[in-house]
Backbone as a printed PyTorch tensor [residue, N CA C, xyz], in Angstrom:
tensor([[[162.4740,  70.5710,  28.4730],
         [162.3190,  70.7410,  27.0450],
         [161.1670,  71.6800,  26.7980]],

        [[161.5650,  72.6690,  25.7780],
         [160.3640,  73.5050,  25.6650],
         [159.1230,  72.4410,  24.4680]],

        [[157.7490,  72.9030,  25.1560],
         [156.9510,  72.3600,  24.4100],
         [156.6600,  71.0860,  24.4200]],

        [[157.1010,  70.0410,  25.6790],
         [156.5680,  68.9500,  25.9980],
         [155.5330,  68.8370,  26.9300]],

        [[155.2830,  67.9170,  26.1750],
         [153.9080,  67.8600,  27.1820],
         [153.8970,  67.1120,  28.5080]],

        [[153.3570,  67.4430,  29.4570],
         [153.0420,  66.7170,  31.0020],
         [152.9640,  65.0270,  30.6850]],

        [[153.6110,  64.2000,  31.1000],
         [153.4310,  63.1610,  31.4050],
         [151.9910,  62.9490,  32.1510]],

        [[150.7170,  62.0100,  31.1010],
         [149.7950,  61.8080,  31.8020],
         [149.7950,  61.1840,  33.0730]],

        [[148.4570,  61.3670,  34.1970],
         [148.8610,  60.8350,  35.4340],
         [147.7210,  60.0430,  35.2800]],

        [[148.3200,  58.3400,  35.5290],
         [147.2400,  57.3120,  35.7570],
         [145.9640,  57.7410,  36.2100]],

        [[144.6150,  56.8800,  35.5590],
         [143.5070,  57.1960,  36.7980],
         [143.4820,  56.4750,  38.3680]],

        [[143.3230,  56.7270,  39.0250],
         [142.9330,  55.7760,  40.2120],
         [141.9450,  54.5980,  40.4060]],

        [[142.8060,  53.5670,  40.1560],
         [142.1480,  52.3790,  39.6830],
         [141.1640,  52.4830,  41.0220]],

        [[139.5370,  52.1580,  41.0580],
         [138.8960,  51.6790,  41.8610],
         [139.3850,  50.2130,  43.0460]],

        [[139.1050,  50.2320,  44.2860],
         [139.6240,  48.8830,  44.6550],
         [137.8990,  47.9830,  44.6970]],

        [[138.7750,  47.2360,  45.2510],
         [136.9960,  46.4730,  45.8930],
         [135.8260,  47.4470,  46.9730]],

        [[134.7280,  46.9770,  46.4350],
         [133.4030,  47.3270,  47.6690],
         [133.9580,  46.5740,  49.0010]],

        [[133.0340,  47.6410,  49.9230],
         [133.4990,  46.1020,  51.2470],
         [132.2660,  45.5200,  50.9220]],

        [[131.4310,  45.5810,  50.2420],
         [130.7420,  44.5170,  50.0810],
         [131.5020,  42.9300,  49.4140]],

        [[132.0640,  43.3600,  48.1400],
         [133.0040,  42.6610,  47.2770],
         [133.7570,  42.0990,  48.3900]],

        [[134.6860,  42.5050,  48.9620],
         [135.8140,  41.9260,  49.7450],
         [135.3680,  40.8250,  50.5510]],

        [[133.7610,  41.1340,  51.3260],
         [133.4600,  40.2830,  52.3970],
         [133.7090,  38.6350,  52.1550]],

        [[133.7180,  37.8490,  52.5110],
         [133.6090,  36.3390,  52.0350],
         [132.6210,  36.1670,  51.8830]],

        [[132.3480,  35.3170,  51.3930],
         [130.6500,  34.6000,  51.0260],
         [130.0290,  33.6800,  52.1000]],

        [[129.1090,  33.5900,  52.1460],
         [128.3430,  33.1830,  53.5570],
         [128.4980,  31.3130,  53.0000]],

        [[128.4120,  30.5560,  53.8020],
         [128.7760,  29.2730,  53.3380],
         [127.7560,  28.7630,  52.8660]],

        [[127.7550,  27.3120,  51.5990],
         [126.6100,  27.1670,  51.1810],
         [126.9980,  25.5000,  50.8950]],

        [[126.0400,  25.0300,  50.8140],
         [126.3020,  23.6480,  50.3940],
         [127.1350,  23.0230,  49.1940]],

        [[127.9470,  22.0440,  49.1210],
         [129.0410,  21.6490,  47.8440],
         [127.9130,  21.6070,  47.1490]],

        [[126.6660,  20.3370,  48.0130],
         [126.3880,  19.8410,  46.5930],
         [126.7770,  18.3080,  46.5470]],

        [[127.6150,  17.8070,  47.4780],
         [127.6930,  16.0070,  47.1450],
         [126.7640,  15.4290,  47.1850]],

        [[126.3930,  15.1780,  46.1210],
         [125.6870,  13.3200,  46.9700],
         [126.5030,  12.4940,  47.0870]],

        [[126.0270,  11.5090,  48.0490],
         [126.2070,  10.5330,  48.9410],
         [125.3510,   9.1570,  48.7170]],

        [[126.0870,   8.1250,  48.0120],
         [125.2060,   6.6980,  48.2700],
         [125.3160,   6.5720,  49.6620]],

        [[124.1110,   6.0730,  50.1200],
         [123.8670,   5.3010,  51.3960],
         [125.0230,   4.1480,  51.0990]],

        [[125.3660,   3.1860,  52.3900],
         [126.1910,   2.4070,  52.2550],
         [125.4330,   0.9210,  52.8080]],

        [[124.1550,   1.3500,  53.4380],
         [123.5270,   0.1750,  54.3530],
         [123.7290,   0.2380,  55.7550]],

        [[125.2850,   0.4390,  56.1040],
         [125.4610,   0.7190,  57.3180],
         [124.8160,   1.5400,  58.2970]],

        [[124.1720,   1.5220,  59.4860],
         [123.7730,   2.8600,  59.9870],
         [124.7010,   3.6740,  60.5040]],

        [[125.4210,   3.0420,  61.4030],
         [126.3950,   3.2130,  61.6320],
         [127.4520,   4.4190,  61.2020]],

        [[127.8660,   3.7920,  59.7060],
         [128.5550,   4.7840,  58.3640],
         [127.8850,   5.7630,  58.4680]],

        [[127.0030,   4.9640,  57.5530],
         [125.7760,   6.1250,  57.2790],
         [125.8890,   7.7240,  57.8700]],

        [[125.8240,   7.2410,  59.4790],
         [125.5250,   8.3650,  60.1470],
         [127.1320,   9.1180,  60.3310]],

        [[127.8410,   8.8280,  60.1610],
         [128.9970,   9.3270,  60.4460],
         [128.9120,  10.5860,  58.8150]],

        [[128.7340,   9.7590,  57.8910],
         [128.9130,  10.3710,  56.3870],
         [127.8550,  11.6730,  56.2340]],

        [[126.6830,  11.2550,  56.8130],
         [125.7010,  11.9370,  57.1920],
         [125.8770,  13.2540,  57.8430]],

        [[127.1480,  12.9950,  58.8210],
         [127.3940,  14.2320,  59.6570],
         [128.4810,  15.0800,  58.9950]],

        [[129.1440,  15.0040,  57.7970],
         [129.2390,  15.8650,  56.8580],
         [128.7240,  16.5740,  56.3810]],

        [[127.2600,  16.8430,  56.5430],
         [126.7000,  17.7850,  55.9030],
         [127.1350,  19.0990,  56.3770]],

        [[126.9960,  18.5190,  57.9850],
         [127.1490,  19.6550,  58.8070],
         [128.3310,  21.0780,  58.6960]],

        [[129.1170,  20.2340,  57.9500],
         [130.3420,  21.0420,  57.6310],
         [129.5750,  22.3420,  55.8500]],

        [[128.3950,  21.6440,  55.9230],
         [128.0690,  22.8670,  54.6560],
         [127.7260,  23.9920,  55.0190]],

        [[127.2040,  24.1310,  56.5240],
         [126.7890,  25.5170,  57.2610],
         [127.6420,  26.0880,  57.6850]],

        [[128.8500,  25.7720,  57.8870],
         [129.8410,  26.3170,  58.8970],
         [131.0530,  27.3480,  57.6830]],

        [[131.8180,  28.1580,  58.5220],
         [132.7770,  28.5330,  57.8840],
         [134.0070,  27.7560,  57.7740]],

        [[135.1580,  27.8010,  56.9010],
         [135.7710,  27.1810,  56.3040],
         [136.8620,  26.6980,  57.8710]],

        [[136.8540,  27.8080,  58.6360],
         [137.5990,  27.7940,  59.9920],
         [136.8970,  26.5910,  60.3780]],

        [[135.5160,  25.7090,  61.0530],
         [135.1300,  24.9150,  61.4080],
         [134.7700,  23.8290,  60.5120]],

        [[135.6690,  23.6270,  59.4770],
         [135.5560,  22.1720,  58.6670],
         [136.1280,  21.6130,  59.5680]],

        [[137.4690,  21.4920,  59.8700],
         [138.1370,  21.0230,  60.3700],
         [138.0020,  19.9330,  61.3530]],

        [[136.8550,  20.8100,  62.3760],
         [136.2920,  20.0370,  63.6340],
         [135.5760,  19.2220,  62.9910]],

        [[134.8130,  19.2040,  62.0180],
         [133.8830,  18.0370,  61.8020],
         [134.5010,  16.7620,  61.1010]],

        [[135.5310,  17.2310,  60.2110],
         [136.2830,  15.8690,  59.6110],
         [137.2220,  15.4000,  60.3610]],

        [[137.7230,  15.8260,  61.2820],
         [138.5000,  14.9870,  62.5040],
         [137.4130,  14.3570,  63.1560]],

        [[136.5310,  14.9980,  63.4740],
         [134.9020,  14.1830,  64.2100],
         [134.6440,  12.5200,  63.3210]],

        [[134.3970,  13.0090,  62.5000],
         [134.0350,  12.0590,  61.3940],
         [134.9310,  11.0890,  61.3770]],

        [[136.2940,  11.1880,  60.9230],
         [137.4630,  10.3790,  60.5410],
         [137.4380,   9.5710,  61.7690]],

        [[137.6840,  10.2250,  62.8750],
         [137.5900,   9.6380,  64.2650],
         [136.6060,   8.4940,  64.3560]],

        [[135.2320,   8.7140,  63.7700],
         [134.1460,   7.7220,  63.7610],
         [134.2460,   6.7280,  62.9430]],

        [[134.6460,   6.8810,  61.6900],
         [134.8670,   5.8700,  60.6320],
         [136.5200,   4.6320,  61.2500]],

        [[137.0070,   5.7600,  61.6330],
         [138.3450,   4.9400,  62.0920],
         [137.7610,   3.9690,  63.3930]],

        [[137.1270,   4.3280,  64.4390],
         [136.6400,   3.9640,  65.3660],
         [136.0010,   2.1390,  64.9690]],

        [[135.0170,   2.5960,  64.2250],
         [133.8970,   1.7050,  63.2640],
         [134.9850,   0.4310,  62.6630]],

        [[135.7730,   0.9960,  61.6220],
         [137.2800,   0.1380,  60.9180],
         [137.4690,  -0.8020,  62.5250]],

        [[137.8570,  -0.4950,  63.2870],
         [138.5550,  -0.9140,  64.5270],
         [138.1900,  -2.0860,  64.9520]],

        [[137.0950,  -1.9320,  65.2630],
         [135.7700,  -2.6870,  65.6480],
         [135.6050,  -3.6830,  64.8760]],

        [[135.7290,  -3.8150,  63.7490],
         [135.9490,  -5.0750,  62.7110],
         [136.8510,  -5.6220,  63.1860]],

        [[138.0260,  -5.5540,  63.2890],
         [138.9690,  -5.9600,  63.8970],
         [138.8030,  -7.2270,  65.2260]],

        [[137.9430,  -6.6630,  65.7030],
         [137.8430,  -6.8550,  67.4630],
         [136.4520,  -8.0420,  67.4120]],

        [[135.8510,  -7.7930,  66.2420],
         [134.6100,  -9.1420,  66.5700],
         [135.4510, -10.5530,  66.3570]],

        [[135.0050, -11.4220,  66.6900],
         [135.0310, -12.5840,  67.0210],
         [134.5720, -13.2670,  65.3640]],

        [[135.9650, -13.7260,  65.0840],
         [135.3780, -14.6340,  63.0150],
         [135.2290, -16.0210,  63.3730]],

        [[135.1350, -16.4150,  62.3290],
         [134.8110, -18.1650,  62.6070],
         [135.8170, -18.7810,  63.4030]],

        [[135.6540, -20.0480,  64.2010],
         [136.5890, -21.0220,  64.6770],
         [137.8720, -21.0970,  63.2730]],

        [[138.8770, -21.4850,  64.6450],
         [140.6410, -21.6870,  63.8740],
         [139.7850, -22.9510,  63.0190]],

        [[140.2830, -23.5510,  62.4200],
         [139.9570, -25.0580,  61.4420],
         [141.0140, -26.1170,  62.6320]],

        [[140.3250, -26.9030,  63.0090],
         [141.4500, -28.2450,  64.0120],
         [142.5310, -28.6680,  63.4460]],

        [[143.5010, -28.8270,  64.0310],
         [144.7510, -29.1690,  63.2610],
         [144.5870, -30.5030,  62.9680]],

        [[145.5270, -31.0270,  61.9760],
         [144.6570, -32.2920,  61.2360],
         [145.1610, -33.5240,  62.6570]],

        [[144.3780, -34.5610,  62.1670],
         [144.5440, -36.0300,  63.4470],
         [146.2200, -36.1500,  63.4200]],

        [[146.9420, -36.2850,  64.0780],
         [148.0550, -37.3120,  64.2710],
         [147.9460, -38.9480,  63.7890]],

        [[148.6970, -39.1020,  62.6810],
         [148.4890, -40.8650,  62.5160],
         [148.7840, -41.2870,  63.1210]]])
């Protein structure tokens, strides 16, 4: 067509910095945690923190660690020794 004009050509959208792109270095959630009394617990719950330094690749290892300990702990209840059966009553 005479006298049309050029179809403008998009700008070139910028992408990300590789700074931008990099992931973020890991940082703490931030939970608190009631103590429970247990030391035991405690220390198992305790060793969650550990998962605030690490990258998202090594959560993993620590809450199978953990779960493993708490499940372990659960178990163990199980296995102590509760009060005597109650005697079955006299025979008349």
């Amino acid at each position: 067509m005479e006298g049309a004009r050029p179809e403008p050509t998009p700008e070139p959208v910028p992408g990300p910095s590789a700074e931008a792109a990099r992931p973020a270095d890991p940082a703490p959630l931030g939970v608190t945690r009631t103590p429970t009394g247990v030391a035991d617990i405690d220390a198992w719950l305790d060793r969650l923190a550990d998962a605030d330094h690490l990258a998202a690749s090594g959560h993993l290892e620590v809450y199978e660690d953990v779960h493993r300990g708490l499940r372990d702990a659960l178990t163990a209840l199980d296995r102590r020794p509760g009060p005597p059966a109650p005697a079955p009553p006299a025979a008349p």
